[in-house]
Amino acid sequence: MGEHVIKLPDVGEGVAEAELVEWHVKVGDLVREDTVLAAVMTDKATVEIPSPVDGEILWLGAEIGDTVAIGSPIVRLKVAGEGNVKNTSPGESGADGIPAGASHGDRLPPAQNAAPSSSGLSRGSAGSPEPAASHPRRSADPRDKPKDDGVKKDRAIPSLSGAPRAEGEKPLASPAVRLRAKEAGIDLRQVPGSGPAGRISHEDIDAFLARGPQVARAGLARKDGVEDIKVVGLRRKIAEKMALAKSRIPHITYVEEIDVTALEELRTTLNREKRADRPKLTLLPFLMRAMVKAIGEQPNLNALFDDDAGIIHRHEGVHIGIAAQTPNGLVVPVVKHAEARDLWDSAAEVNRLADAAKAGTASREELSGSTITITSLGAMGGVATTPVINYPEVAIVGVNKMMVRPVWDGTQFIPRKMMNLSSSFDHRVIDGWDAAVFVQRIKALLETPALIFVE
């Protein structure tokens, strides 16, 4: 019998580290070759780590949410052959600094203020782990609670504390008191009792009723539980990106309503007459073509702002990010070179990228490189929004929901299909006037959609 250490492999894309987002195994599990052990995330791409050998899991080298350097040990297995770890005595360190005694589910101890170690593990700004000791111990963690011994040590006696009883705890009261509480719609679990062992009396009912509107009635018991959810993986990356954008970019938001009645008529006609091999057109391809034409007149909108260097990187190619909600969270697949795509090509590419994003198979290249972004909540788009710019871009165009509204044509009110665009701009780079001109140009193109096709 021997031991085999699995290191975090090079997942490609030139990255030096990855975040552990999921364990598929636990200590003691028997695994076969190619069994998926863990999932790690680089930027917005998730990569599964398979086992190269059969064996039993002895040790897991990281916690969910840890950042692990490429080449760092993450799993230790007991294998039938010699393995790839030299024999070590108890107390000595094995390969890559993994303690020989770490074979019973121990993990590397997180150090809050230690200097970086060769293990490559880190906890964001909390620092890197301590060098592995011969008897690793996990640091104190609020999640590590003593096992319940059957005694409710934290349950207060109502007669002393006045606190409501825990769910499932039967209150003590006479039949007359219970009948009165039932007729008054009072949940006796919410009534502090002043008698022996918290027994509830009529006086306690009177005092409870005197407390007024804050009284909890039967069926409306208060809930005080708090669930702690660790922010990891894609959600953490979204949080970091949003915080960066809002802290560094002074946003200006411009909202304009657009009459899309003619556009909807054209879209319906094109979908009815389209070839069978062409995708169904939505609003997005028309908006993309309108943005490309407007950017041709205002190229500063198609740019990235390096605020550290004080340089605006203005791009000739228009690479439009399409913010998409997926089961795992918000991602932004990118339609590259939108300036070279017609309506049908744009629609096909949007559909392809949306499918890949929802399936979690979009590559890093497909999720990066945008120069301007569209965000849309579809039918849930609301009347107006304040979209957050996809840093370091300088503009984002938000699509709100379409509604039929009465519009005065000079002689009468007529029903028109109206939609708002809510667009945000980096005010360091784009002045309010320029933002308005850009949106007004898009408005003109969408309200007279034939202009979209005029070169």
GROMACS .gro file of C-alpha atoms in nm:
model
  455
    1MET     CA    1   0.000   0.000   0.000
    2GLY     CA    2   0.116   0.352  -0.070
    3GLU     CA    3  -0.003   0.708  -0.087
    4HIS     CA    4  -0.067   0.933  -0.384
    5VAL     CA    5  -0.079   1.314  -0.368
    6ILE     CA    6  -0.283   1.502  -0.628
    7LYS     CA    7  -0.176   1.858  -0.702
    8LEU     CA    8  -0.390   2.127  -0.859
    9PRO     CA    9  -0.312   2.086  -1.230
   10ASP     CA   10  -0.250   2.364  -1.478
   11VAL     CA   11  -0.603   2.444  -1.592
   12GLY     CA   12  -0.476   2.647  -1.886
   13GLU     CA   13  -0.554   3.005  -1.981
   14GLY     CA   14  -0.227   3.119  -1.821
   15VAL     CA   15  -0.367   3.139  -1.467
   16ALA     CA   16  -0.149   3.093  -1.159
   17GLU     CA   17  -0.423   3.007  -0.910
   18ALA     CA   18  -0.785   2.900  -0.886
   19GLU     CA   19  -1.063   2.917  -0.629
   20LEU     CA   20  -1.197   2.591  -0.487
   21VAL     CA   21  -1.574   2.610  -0.525
   22GLU     CA   22  -1.690   2.253  -0.460
   23TRP     CA   23  -1.573   1.921  -0.316
   24HIS     CA   24  -1.732   1.612  -0.470
   25VAL     CA   25  -1.567   1.376  -0.219
   26LYS     CA   26  -1.494   1.357   0.153
   27VAL     CA   27  -1.231   1.186   0.366
   28GLY     CA   28  -1.287   0.810   0.368
   29ASP     CA   29  -1.449   0.792   0.025
   30LEU     CA   30  -1.331   0.526  -0.219
   31VAL     CA   31  -1.278   0.669  -0.565
   32ARG     CA   32  -1.201   0.526  -0.905
   33GLU     CA   33  -0.980   0.669  -1.174
   34ASP     CA   34  -1.150   0.967  -1.344
   35THR     CA   35  -1.386   1.025  -1.049
   36VAL     CA   36  -1.443   1.400  -1.019
   37LEU     CA   37  -1.287   1.514  -0.691
   38ALA     CA   38  -1.342   1.888  -0.693
   39ALA     CA   39  -1.437   2.191  -0.899
   40VAL     CA   40  -1.225   2.505  -0.920
   41MET     CA   41  -1.299   2.840  -1.080
   42THR     CA   42  -1.070   3.067  -1.279
   43ASP     CA   43  -1.226   3.402  -1.359
   44LYS     CA   44  -1.571   3.280  -1.470
   45ALA     CA   45  -1.481   2.936  -1.604
   46THR     CA   46  -1.533   2.631  -1.380
   47VAL     CA   47  -1.300   2.331  -1.421
   48GLU     CA   48  -1.350   1.983  -1.272
   49ILE     CA   49  -1.051   1.799  -1.123
   50PRO     CA   50  -1.060   1.418  -1.178
   51SER     CA   51  -0.863   1.154  -0.989
   52PRO     CA   52  -0.581   0.995  -1.191
   53VAL     CA   53  -0.584   0.678  -0.974
   54ASP     CA   54  -0.807   0.446  -0.771
   55GLY     CA   55  -0.784   0.489  -0.395
   56GLU     CA   56  -0.925   0.603  -0.062
   57ILE     CA   57  -0.938   0.973   0.030
   58LEU     CA   58  -0.709   1.038   0.329
   59TRP     CA   59  -0.678   1.416   0.327
   60LEU     CA   60  -0.828   1.722   0.162
   61GLY     CA   61  -0.598   2.021   0.139
   62ALA     CA   62  -0.832   2.318   0.110
   63GLU     CA   63  -1.167   2.458   0.219
   64ILE     CA   64  -1.439   2.576  -0.018
   65GLY     CA   65  -1.362   2.938  -0.100
   66ASP     CA   66  -0.984   2.898  -0.067
   67THR     CA   67  -0.758   3.022  -0.345
   68VAL     CA   68  -0.511   2.749  -0.441
   69ALA     CA   69  -0.191   2.797  -0.639
   70ILE     CA   70  -0.132   2.579  -0.943
   71GLY     CA   71   0.085   2.285  -0.837
   72SER     CA   72  -0.027   2.289  -0.473
   73PRO     CA   73  -0.133   1.957  -0.315
   74ILE     CA   74  -0.510   1.931  -0.272
   75VAL     CA   75  -0.583   1.559  -0.216
   76ARG     CA   76  -0.398   1.265  -0.059
   77LEU     CA   77  -0.514   0.909  -0.130
   78LYS     CA   78  -0.424   0.560  -0.011
   79VAL     CA   79  -0.353   0.347  -0.319
   80ALA     CA   80  -0.281  -0.019  -0.385
   81GLY     CA   81   0.062   0.041  -0.538
   82GLU     CA   82   0.360   0.241  -0.419
   83GLY     CA   83   0.200   0.578  -0.491
   84ASN     CA   84   0.405   0.893  -0.546
   85VAL     CA   85   0.485   0.981  -0.184
   86LYS     CA   86   0.798   0.865  -0.006
   87ASN     CA   87   0.755   0.689   0.328
   88THR     CA   88   0.780   0.923   0.625
   89SER     CA   89   0.788   0.877   0.997
   90PRO     CA   90   0.514   1.019   1.218
   91GLY     CA   91   0.580   1.386   1.281
   92GLU     CA   92   0.778   1.432   0.960
   93SER     CA   93   0.653   1.615   0.656
   94GLY     CA   94   0.586   1.418   0.343
   95ALA     CA   95   0.580   1.536  -0.015
   96ASP     CA   96   0.518   1.905  -0.059
   97GLY     CA   97   0.508   1.968   0.314
   98ILE     CA   98   0.198   1.757   0.382
   99PRO     CA   99   0.234   1.613   0.734
  100ALA     CA  100   0.256   1.237   0.747
  101GLY     CA  101   0.002   1.234   1.027
  102ALA     CA  102  -0.254   1.419   0.818
  103SER     CA  103  -0.443   1.109   0.721
  104HIS     CA  104  -0.765   1.138   0.916
  105GLY     CA  105  -0.952   1.419   0.752
  106ASP     CA  106  -0.730   1.703   0.872
  107ARG     CA  107  -0.702   2.007   0.649
  108LEU     CA  108  -0.424   2.258   0.625
  109PRO     CA  109  -0.463   2.503   0.916
  110PRO     CA  110  -0.563   2.851   0.800
  111ALA     CA  111  -0.330   3.119   0.935
  112GLN     CA  112  -0.464   3.469   0.968
  113ASN     CA  113  -0.134   3.654   0.983
  114ALA     CA  114   0.126   3.408   0.865
  115ALA     CA  115   0.368   3.481   0.584
  116PRO     CA  116   0.295   3.312   0.251
  117SER     CA  117   0.398   2.947   0.247
  118SER     CA  118   0.480   2.700  -0.025
  119SER     CA  119   0.140   2.538   0.006
  120GLY     CA  120  -0.002   2.812  -0.215
  121LEU     CA  121  -0.327   2.835  -0.022
  122SER     CA  122  -0.472   3.173   0.065
  123ARG     CA  123  -0.790   3.322   0.201
  124GLY     CA  124  -0.810   3.649   0.010
  125SER     CA  125  -0.682   3.927   0.232
  126ALA     CA  126  -0.668   3.702   0.538
  127GLY     CA  127  -0.323   3.576   0.448
  128SER     CA  128  -0.177   3.236   0.364
  129PRO     CA  129  -0.179   2.914   0.568
  130GLU     CA  130   0.086   2.829   0.823
  131PRO     CA  131   0.344   2.569   0.733
  132ALA     CA  132   0.196   2.226   0.803
  133ALA     CA  133   0.271   2.094   1.151
  134SER     CA  134   0.309   1.731   1.253
  135HIS     CA  135  -0.033   1.741   1.417
  136PRO     CA  136  -0.241   1.989   1.220
  137ARG     CA  137  -0.529   2.149   1.402
  138ARG     CA  138  -0.806   2.356   1.257
  139SER     CA  139  -0.838   2.709   1.386
  140ALA     CA  140  -1.146   2.819   1.573
  141ASP     CA  141  -1.443   2.848   1.341
  142PRO     CA  142  -1.791   2.963   1.437
  143ARG     CA  143  -1.926   2.677   1.229
  144ASP     CA  144  -1.751   2.421   1.452
  145LYS     CA  145  -2.010   2.374   1.728
  146PRO     CA  146  -2.014   2.105   1.999
  147LYS     CA  147  -2.245   1.817   1.932
  148ASP     CA  148  -2.586   1.843   2.093
  149ASP     CA  149  -2.594   1.630   2.410
  150GLY     CA  150  -2.971   1.645   2.428
  151VAL     CA  151  -2.980   1.928   2.682
  152LYS     CA  152  -3.106   2.264   2.558
  153LYS     CA  153  -2.855   2.483   2.741
  154ASP     CA  154  -2.961   2.805   2.572
  155ARG     CA  155  -3.335   2.778   2.634
  156ALA     CA  156  -3.451   3.049   2.871
  157ILE     CA  157  -3.719   2.980   3.131
  158PRO     CA  158  -4.007   3.204   3.025
  159SER     CA  159  -4.102   3.298   3.381
  160LEU     CA  160  -3.754   3.440   3.435
  161SER     CA  161  -3.662   3.579   3.095
  162GLY     CA  162  -3.995   3.670   2.937
  163ALA     CA  163  -3.869   3.518   2.611
  164PRO     CA  164  -4.102   3.328   2.376
  165ARG     CA  165  -4.076   2.951   2.385
  166ALA     CA  166  -3.892   2.756   2.120
  167GLU     CA  167  -4.092   2.597   1.843
  168GLY     CA  168  -4.223   2.259   1.961
  169GLU     CA  169  -4.205   2.342   2.333
  170LYS     CA  170  -4.548   2.295   2.493
  171PRO     CA  171  -4.651   2.582   2.723
  172LEU     CA  172  -4.797   2.507   3.067
  173ALA     CA  173  -5.148   2.646   3.122
  174SER     CA  174  -5.485   2.546   3.264
  175PRO     CA  175  -5.772   2.443   3.030
  176ALA     CA  176  -5.947   2.774   3.100
  177VAL     CA  177  -5.638   2.973   3.003
  178ARG     CA  178  -5.594   2.764   2.688
  179LEU     CA  179  -5.958   2.821   2.588
  180ARG     CA  180  -5.925   3.195   2.641
  181ALA     CA  181  -5.605   3.206   2.434
  182LYS     CA  182  -5.770   3.008   2.155
  183GLU     CA  183  -6.071   3.239   2.144
  184ALA     CA  184  -5.841   3.544   2.137
  185GLY     CA  185  -5.622   3.395   1.863
  186ILE     CA  186  -5.313   3.397   2.084
  187ASP     CA  187  -5.023   3.157   2.039
  188LEU     CA  188  -4.941   3.052   2.397
  189ARG     CA  189  -4.580   2.985   2.295
  190GLN     CA  190  -4.541   3.360   2.265
  191VAL     CA  191  -4.674   3.432   2.617
  192PRO     CA  192  -4.417   3.451   2.901
  193GLY     CA  193  -4.549   3.266   3.205
  194SER     CA  194  -4.500   3.395   3.557
  195GLY     CA  195  -4.596   3.077   3.742
  196PRO     CA  196  -4.383   2.779   3.847
  197ALA     CA  197  -4.189   2.631   3.554
  198GLY     CA  198  -4.327   2.910   3.335
  199ARG     CA  199  -4.694   2.824   3.387
  200ILE     CA  200  -4.923   3.077   3.215
  201SER     CA  201  -5.203   3.243   3.409
  202HIS     CA  202  -5.491   3.475   3.316
  203GLU     CA  203  -5.276   3.764   3.444
  204ASP     CA  204  -5.007   3.666   3.195
  205ILE     CA  205  -5.266   3.672   2.915
  206ASP     CA  206  -5.379   4.019   3.029
  207ALA     CA  207  -5.019   4.145   3.030
  208PHE     CA  208  -4.957   3.994   2.688
  209LEU     CA  209  -5.266   4.161   2.540
  210ALA     CA  210  -5.166   4.492   2.694
  211ARG     CA  211  -4.849   4.491   2.486
  212GLY     CA  212  -5.059   4.586   2.186
  213PRO     CA  213  -4.991   4.553   1.810
  214GLN     CA  214  -4.660   4.372   1.841
  215VAL     CA  215  -4.837   4.061   1.973
  216ALA     CA  216  -4.783   3.755   1.754
  217ARG     CA  217  -5.108   3.571   1.689
  218ALA     CA  218  -5.152   3.198   1.639
  219GLY     CA  219  -5.000   3.083   1.312
  220LEU     CA  220  -4.775   3.390   1.291
  221ALA     CA  221  -4.496   3.280   1.525
  222ARG     CA  222  -4.176   3.480   1.519
  223LYS     CA  223  -3.865   3.334   1.361
  224ASP     CA  224  -3.522   3.432   1.486
  225GLY     CA  225  -3.290   3.196   1.299
  226VAL     CA  226  -2.997   3.329   1.094
  227GLU     CA  227  -2.834   3.131   0.815
  228ASP     CA  228  -2.472   3.211   0.730
  229ILE     CA  229  -2.393   3.157   0.362
  230LYS     CA  230  -2.030   3.175   0.254
  231VAL     CA  231  -1.984   3.383  -0.060
  232VAL     CA  232  -1.768   3.175  -0.295
  233GLY     CA  233  -1.718   3.103  -0.662
  234LEU     CA  234  -1.907   3.304  -0.920
  235ARG     CA  235  -2.107   3.495  -0.659
  236ARG     CA  236  -1.786   3.622  -0.498
  237LYS     CA  237  -1.648   3.727  -0.836
  238ILE     CA  238  -1.971   3.911  -0.916
  239ALA     CA  239  -1.954   4.086  -0.578
  240GLU     CA  240  -1.593   4.191  -0.634
  241LYS     CA  241  -1.662   4.317  -0.988
  242MET     CA  242  -1.969   4.517  -0.883
  243ALA     CA  243  -1.790   4.671  -0.585
  244LEU     CA  244  -1.496   4.766  -0.808
  245ALA     CA  245  -1.723   4.928  -1.067
  246LYS     CA  246  -1.929   5.127  -0.817
  247SER     CA  247  -1.628   5.240  -0.614
  248ARG     CA  248  -1.417   5.356  -0.910
  249ILE     CA  249  -1.666   5.475  -1.172
  250PRO     CA  250  -1.878   5.790  -1.124
  251HIS     CA  251  -2.196   5.677  -1.299
  252ILE     CA  252  -2.437   5.899  -1.488
  253THR     CA  253  -2.763   5.729  -1.591
  254TYR     CA  254  -2.976   5.855  -1.881
  255VAL     CA  255  -3.328   5.717  -1.936
  256GLU     CA  256  -3.520   5.766  -2.263
  257GLU     CA  257  -3.847   5.618  -2.387
  258ILE     CA  258  -3.862   5.473  -2.736
  259ASP     CA  259  -4.160   5.398  -2.957
  260VAL     CA  260  -4.084   5.049  -3.091
  261THR     CA  261  -4.418   4.992  -3.265
  262ALA     CA  262  -4.266   5.001  -3.615
  263LEU     CA  263  -3.971   4.791  -3.502
  264GLU     CA  264  -4.201   4.522  -3.363
  265GLU     CA  265  -4.399   4.516  -3.688
  266LEU     CA  266  -4.076   4.471  -3.887
  267ARG     CA  267  -3.948   4.204  -3.649
  268THR     CA  268  -4.274   4.009  -3.673
  269THR     CA  269  -4.267   4.026  -4.053
  270LEU     CA  270  -3.904   3.913  -4.077
  271ASN     CA  271  -3.967   3.619  -3.843
  272ARG     CA  272  -4.270   3.516  -4.046
  273GLU     CA  273  -4.082   3.532  -4.377
  274LYS     CA  274  -3.741   3.403  -4.262
  275ARG     CA  275  -3.572   3.092  -4.396
  276ALA     CA  276  -3.608   2.778  -4.188
  277ASP     CA  277  -3.235   2.770  -4.111
  278ARG     CA  278  -3.233   3.119  -3.962
  279PRO     CA  279  -3.289   3.194  -3.592
  280LYS     CA  280  -3.588   3.381  -3.459
  281LEU     CA  281  -3.519   3.752  -3.421
  282THR     CA  282  -3.561   3.923  -3.085
  283LEU     CA  283  -3.509   4.290  -3.006
  284LEU     CA  284  -3.140   4.241  -2.922
  285PRO     CA  285  -3.000   4.207  -3.278
  286PHE     CA  286  -3.174   4.531  -3.381
  287LEU     CA  287  -3.037   4.710  -3.074
  288MET     CA  288  -2.688   4.576  -3.145
  289ARG     CA  289  -2.698   4.704  -3.504
  290ALA     CA  290  -2.825   5.043  -3.383
  291MET     CA  291  -2.544   5.062  -3.126
  292VAL     CA  292  -2.283   4.979  -3.389
  293LYS     CA  293  -2.406   5.265  -3.610
  294ALA     CA  294  -2.419   5.508  -3.316
  295ILE     CA  295  -2.068   5.408  -3.205
  296GLY     CA  296  -1.942   5.481  -3.556
  297GLU     CA  297  -2.040   5.843  -3.493
  298GLN     CA  298  -1.916   5.846  -3.131
  299PRO     CA  299  -1.618   5.608  -3.103
  300ASN     CA  300  -1.539   5.716  -2.746
  301LEU     CA  301  -1.833   5.504  -2.631
  302ASN     CA  302  -1.655   5.189  -2.749
  303ALA     CA  303  -1.364   5.211  -2.509
  304LEU     CA  304  -1.199   5.087  -2.192
  305PHE     CA  305  -1.067   5.338  -1.939
  306ASP     CA  306  -0.744   5.251  -1.758
  307ASP     CA  307  -0.788   5.492  -1.469
  308ASP     CA  308  -0.457   5.394  -1.308
  309ALA     CA  309  -0.260   5.491  -1.619
  310GLY     CA  310  -0.500   5.766  -1.726
  311ILE     CA  311  -0.543   5.614  -2.074
  312ILE     CA  312  -0.861   5.559  -2.277
  313HIS     CA  313  -0.824   5.250  -2.496
  314ARG     CA  314  -1.059   5.318  -2.787
  315HIS     CA  315  -1.135   5.003  -2.988
  316GLU     CA  316  -1.217   4.980  -3.357
  317GLY     CA  317  -1.389   4.643  -3.321
  318VAL     CA  318  -1.723   4.652  -3.139
  319HIS     CA  319  -1.740   4.362  -2.894
  320ILE     CA  320  -2.080   4.368  -2.723
  321GLY     CA  321  -2.123   4.193  -2.390
  322ILE     CA  322  -2.471   4.051  -2.326
  323ALA     CA  323  -2.539   4.028  -1.952
  324ALA     CA  324  -2.712   3.693  -1.896
  325GLN     CA  325  -2.868   3.543  -1.585
  326THR     CA  326  -2.780   3.175  -1.541
  327PRO     CA  327  -2.854   2.917  -1.269
  328ASN     CA  328  -2.512   2.997  -1.123
  329GLY     CA  329  -2.540   3.376  -1.139
  330LEU     CA  330  -2.471   3.667  -1.372
  331VAL     CA  331  -2.226   3.619  -1.659
  332VAL     CA  332  -2.146   3.834  -1.963
  333PRO     CA  333  -2.080   3.637  -2.283
  334VAL     CA  334  -1.939   3.855  -2.561
  335VAL     CA  335  -2.046   3.888  -2.924
  336LYS     CA  336  -1.713   3.963  -3.090
  337HIS     CA  337  -1.696   4.201  -3.387
  338ALA     CA  338  -2.062   4.298  -3.387
  339GLU     CA  339  -1.976   4.556  -3.654
  340ALA     CA  340  -1.920   4.272  -3.901
  341ARG     CA  341  -2.245   4.083  -3.826
  342ASP     CA  342  -2.587   4.131  -3.982
  343LEU     CA  343  -2.916   4.078  -3.796
  344TRP     CA  344  -2.929   3.704  -3.850
  345ASP     CA  345  -2.565   3.643  -3.765
  346SER     CA  346  -2.600   3.854  -3.451
  347ALA     CA  347  -2.911   3.661  -3.345
  348ALA     CA  348  -2.742   3.324  -3.402
  349GLU     CA  349  -2.436   3.426  -3.200
  350VAL     CA  350  -2.647   3.562  -2.913
  351ASN     CA  351  -2.840   3.233  -2.899
  352ARG     CA  352  -2.522   3.024  -2.908
  353LEU     CA  353  -2.354   3.221  -2.631
  354ALA     CA  354  -2.669   3.223  -2.416
  355ASP     CA  355  -2.697   2.845  -2.439
  356ALA     CA  356  -2.329   2.800  -2.348
  357ALA     CA  357  -2.357   3.040  -2.054
  358LYS     CA  358  -2.664   2.865  -1.911
  359ALA     CA  359  -2.501   2.524  -1.952
  360GLY     CA  360  -2.182   2.646  -1.785
  361THR     CA  361  -1.971   2.554  -2.089
  362ALA     CA  362  -1.879   2.905  -2.207
  363SER     CA  363  -1.503   2.947  -2.236
  364ARG     CA  364  -1.299   3.221  -2.076
  365GLU     CA  365  -1.251   3.378  -2.420
  366GLU     CA  366  -1.628   3.385  -2.473
  367LEU     CA  367  -1.676   3.554  -2.136
  368SER     CA  368  -1.418   3.829  -2.177
  369GLY     CA  369  -1.308   4.104  -2.413
  370SER     CA  370  -1.623   4.318  -2.428
  371THR     CA  371  -1.598   4.689  -2.508
  372ILE     CA  372  -1.960   4.785  -2.430
  373THR     CA  373  -2.243   4.589  -2.268
  374ILE     CA  374  -2.619   4.539  -2.300
  375THR     CA  375  -2.822   4.435  -1.997
  376SER     CA  376  -3.184   4.326  -2.022
  377LEU     CA  377  -3.429   4.168  -1.779
  378GLY     CA  378  -3.681   4.098  -2.053
  379ALA     CA  379  -4.043   4.114  -1.937
  380MET     CA  380  -3.917   4.184  -1.582
  381GLY     CA  381  -3.716   4.484  -1.701
  382GLY     CA  382  -3.917   4.738  -1.506
  383VAL     CA  383  -3.988   5.097  -1.606
  384ALA     CA  384  -3.633   5.217  -1.544
  385THR     CA  385  -3.309   5.081  -1.400
  386THR     CA  386  -2.964   5.212  -1.306
  387PRO     CA  387  -2.732   4.955  -1.464
  388VAL     CA  388  -2.378   4.915  -1.329
  389ILE     CA  389  -2.103   4.960  -1.588
  390ASN     CA  390  -1.900   4.651  -1.669
  391TYR     CA  391  -1.561   4.785  -1.551
  392PRO     CA  392  -1.337   4.901  -1.722
  393GLU     CA  393  -1.587   4.981  -1.999
  394VAL     CA  394  -1.736   5.331  -2.016
  395ALA     CA  395  -2.099   5.257  -2.108
  396ILE     CA  396  -2.378   5.005  -2.060
  397VAL     CA  397  -2.720   5.006  -2.229
  398GLY     CA  398  -3.013   4.872  -2.025
  399VAL     CA  399  -3.332   4.746  -2.189
  400ASN     CA  400  -3.655   4.787  -1.993
  401LYS     CA  401  -3.982   4.608  -2.054
  402MET     CA  402  -4.208   4.692  -2.345
  403MET     CA  403  -4.558   4.821  -2.265
  404VAL     CA  404  -4.855   4.936  -2.471
  405ARG     CA  405  -4.934   5.292  -2.368
  406PRO     CA  406  -5.163   5.566  -2.502
  407VAL     CA  407  -4.963   5.826  -2.696
  408TRP     CA  408  -5.101   6.163  -2.812
  409ASP     CA  409  -5.047   6.208  -3.188
  410GLY     CA  410  -5.172   6.567  -3.197
  411THR     CA  411  -5.539   6.486  -3.246
  412GLN     CA  412  -5.605   6.173  -3.042
  413PHE     CA  413  -5.455   5.910  -2.815
  414ILE     CA  414  -5.344   5.596  -2.996
  415PRO     CA  415  -5.194   5.273  -2.853
  416ARG     CA  416  -4.820   5.245  -2.911
  417LYS     CA  417  -4.559   4.992  -2.799
  418MET     CA  418  -4.321   5.188  -2.578
  419MET     CA  419  -3.994   5.081  -2.418
  420ASN     CA  420  -3.741   5.266  -2.205
  421LEU     CA  421  -3.364   5.247  -2.241
  422SER     CA  422  -3.175   5.306  -1.916
  423SER     CA  423  -2.807   5.362  -1.997
  424SER     CA  424  -2.516   5.437  -1.764
  425PHE     CA  425  -2.190   5.611  -1.857
  426ASP     CA  426  -1.853   5.674  -1.695
  427HIS     CA  427  -1.874   6.048  -1.629
  428ARG     CA  428  -1.495   6.077  -1.624
  429VAL     CA  429  -1.486   5.989  -1.993
  430ILE     CA  430  -1.836   6.060  -2.126
  431ASP     CA  431  -2.005   6.397  -2.072
  432GLY     CA  432  -2.379   6.413  -2.017
  433TRP     CA  433  -2.431   6.578  -2.356
  434ASP     CA  434  -2.243   6.300  -2.537
  435ALA     CA  435  -2.440   6.036  -2.347
  436ALA     CA  436  -2.766   6.201  -2.454
  437VAL     CA  437  -2.657   6.225  -2.819
  438PHE     CA  438  -2.565   5.854  -2.819
  439VAL     CA  439  -2.899   5.743  -2.675
  440GLN     CA  440  -3.096   5.978  -2.902
  441ARG     CA  441  -2.921   5.831  -3.205
  442ILE     CA  442  -3.017   5.479  -3.094
  443LYS     CA  443  -3.373   5.601  -3.037
  444ALA     CA  444  -3.394   5.744  -3.390
  445LEU     CA  445  -3.268   5.419  -3.543
  446LEU     CA  446  -3.506   5.197  -3.347
  447GLU     CA  447  -3.809   5.420  -3.409
  448THR     CA  448  -3.736   5.421  -3.783
  449PRO     CA  449  -3.583   5.073  -3.820
  450ALA     CA  450  -3.527   5.103  -4.196
  451LEU     CA  451  -3.238   5.338  -4.110
  452ILE     CA  452  -3.056   5.047  -3.946
  453PHE     CA  453  -3.006   4.894  -4.290
  454VAL     CA  454  -2.885   5.213  -4.458
  455GLU     CA  455  -2.507   5.220  -4.496
   0.00000   0.00000   0.00000
